[in-house]
C-alpha positions in Angstrom: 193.6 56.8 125.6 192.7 59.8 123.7 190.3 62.5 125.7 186.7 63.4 124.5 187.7 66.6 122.7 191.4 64.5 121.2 188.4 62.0 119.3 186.4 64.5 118.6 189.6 66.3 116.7 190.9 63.1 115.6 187.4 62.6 113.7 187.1 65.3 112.2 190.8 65.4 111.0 190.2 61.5 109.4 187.0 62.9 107.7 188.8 65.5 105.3 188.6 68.2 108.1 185.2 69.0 107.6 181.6 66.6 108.6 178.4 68.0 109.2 177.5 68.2 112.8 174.9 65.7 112.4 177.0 63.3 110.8 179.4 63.6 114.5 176.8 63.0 116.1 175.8 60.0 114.3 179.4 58.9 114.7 180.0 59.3 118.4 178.1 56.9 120.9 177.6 61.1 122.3 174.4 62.9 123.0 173.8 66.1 120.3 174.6 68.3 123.8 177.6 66.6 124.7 178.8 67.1 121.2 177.6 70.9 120.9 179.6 71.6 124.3 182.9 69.8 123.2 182.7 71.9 119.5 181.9 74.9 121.5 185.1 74.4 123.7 187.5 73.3 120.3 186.2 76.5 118.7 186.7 78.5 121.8 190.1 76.6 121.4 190.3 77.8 118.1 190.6 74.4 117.0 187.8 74.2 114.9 185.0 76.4 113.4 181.5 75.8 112.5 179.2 77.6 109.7 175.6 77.4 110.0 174.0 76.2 107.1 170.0 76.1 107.1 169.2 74.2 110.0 172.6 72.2 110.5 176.4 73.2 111.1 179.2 72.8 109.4 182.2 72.0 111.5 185.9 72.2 110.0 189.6 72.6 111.7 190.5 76.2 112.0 193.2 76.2 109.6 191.5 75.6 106.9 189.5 77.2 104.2 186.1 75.5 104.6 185.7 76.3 101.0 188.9 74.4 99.9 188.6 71.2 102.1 187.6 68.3 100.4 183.8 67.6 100.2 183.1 65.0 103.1 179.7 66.1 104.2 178.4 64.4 101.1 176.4 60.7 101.7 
């Protein structure tokens, strides 16, 4: 059984390494704060990073350009 944050990871990494914030959310059967909190611990990790866009975040994994992952964030 993989742990809230593995998911979380495990999400991202099956979405091109890079999904909106909303879009998790939307994902996850999570509350928005649940979901801040565990991206706050993965990038305090250094597992992932987020970029604020506007009014939303962009979350990718850490070893990544978030300008050369594929575009996933698109609907």
């Amino acid at each position: 059984v993989l742990s809230d944050r593995e998911a979380l990871m495990t999400l991202i990494e099956q979405n091109g390494g890079r999904m909106r914030q909303v879009q998790i959310v939307g994902r996850v059967r999570w509350s928005k704060s649940k979901v801040s909190r565990l991206l706050r611990e993965l990038e305090g990790d250094g597992r992932v990073r987020r970029i604020r866009f506007g009014r939303e975040n962009l979350v990718y994994l850490a070893e990544q350009d978030p300008a050369a992952v594929g575009r996933s964030d698109e609907e």
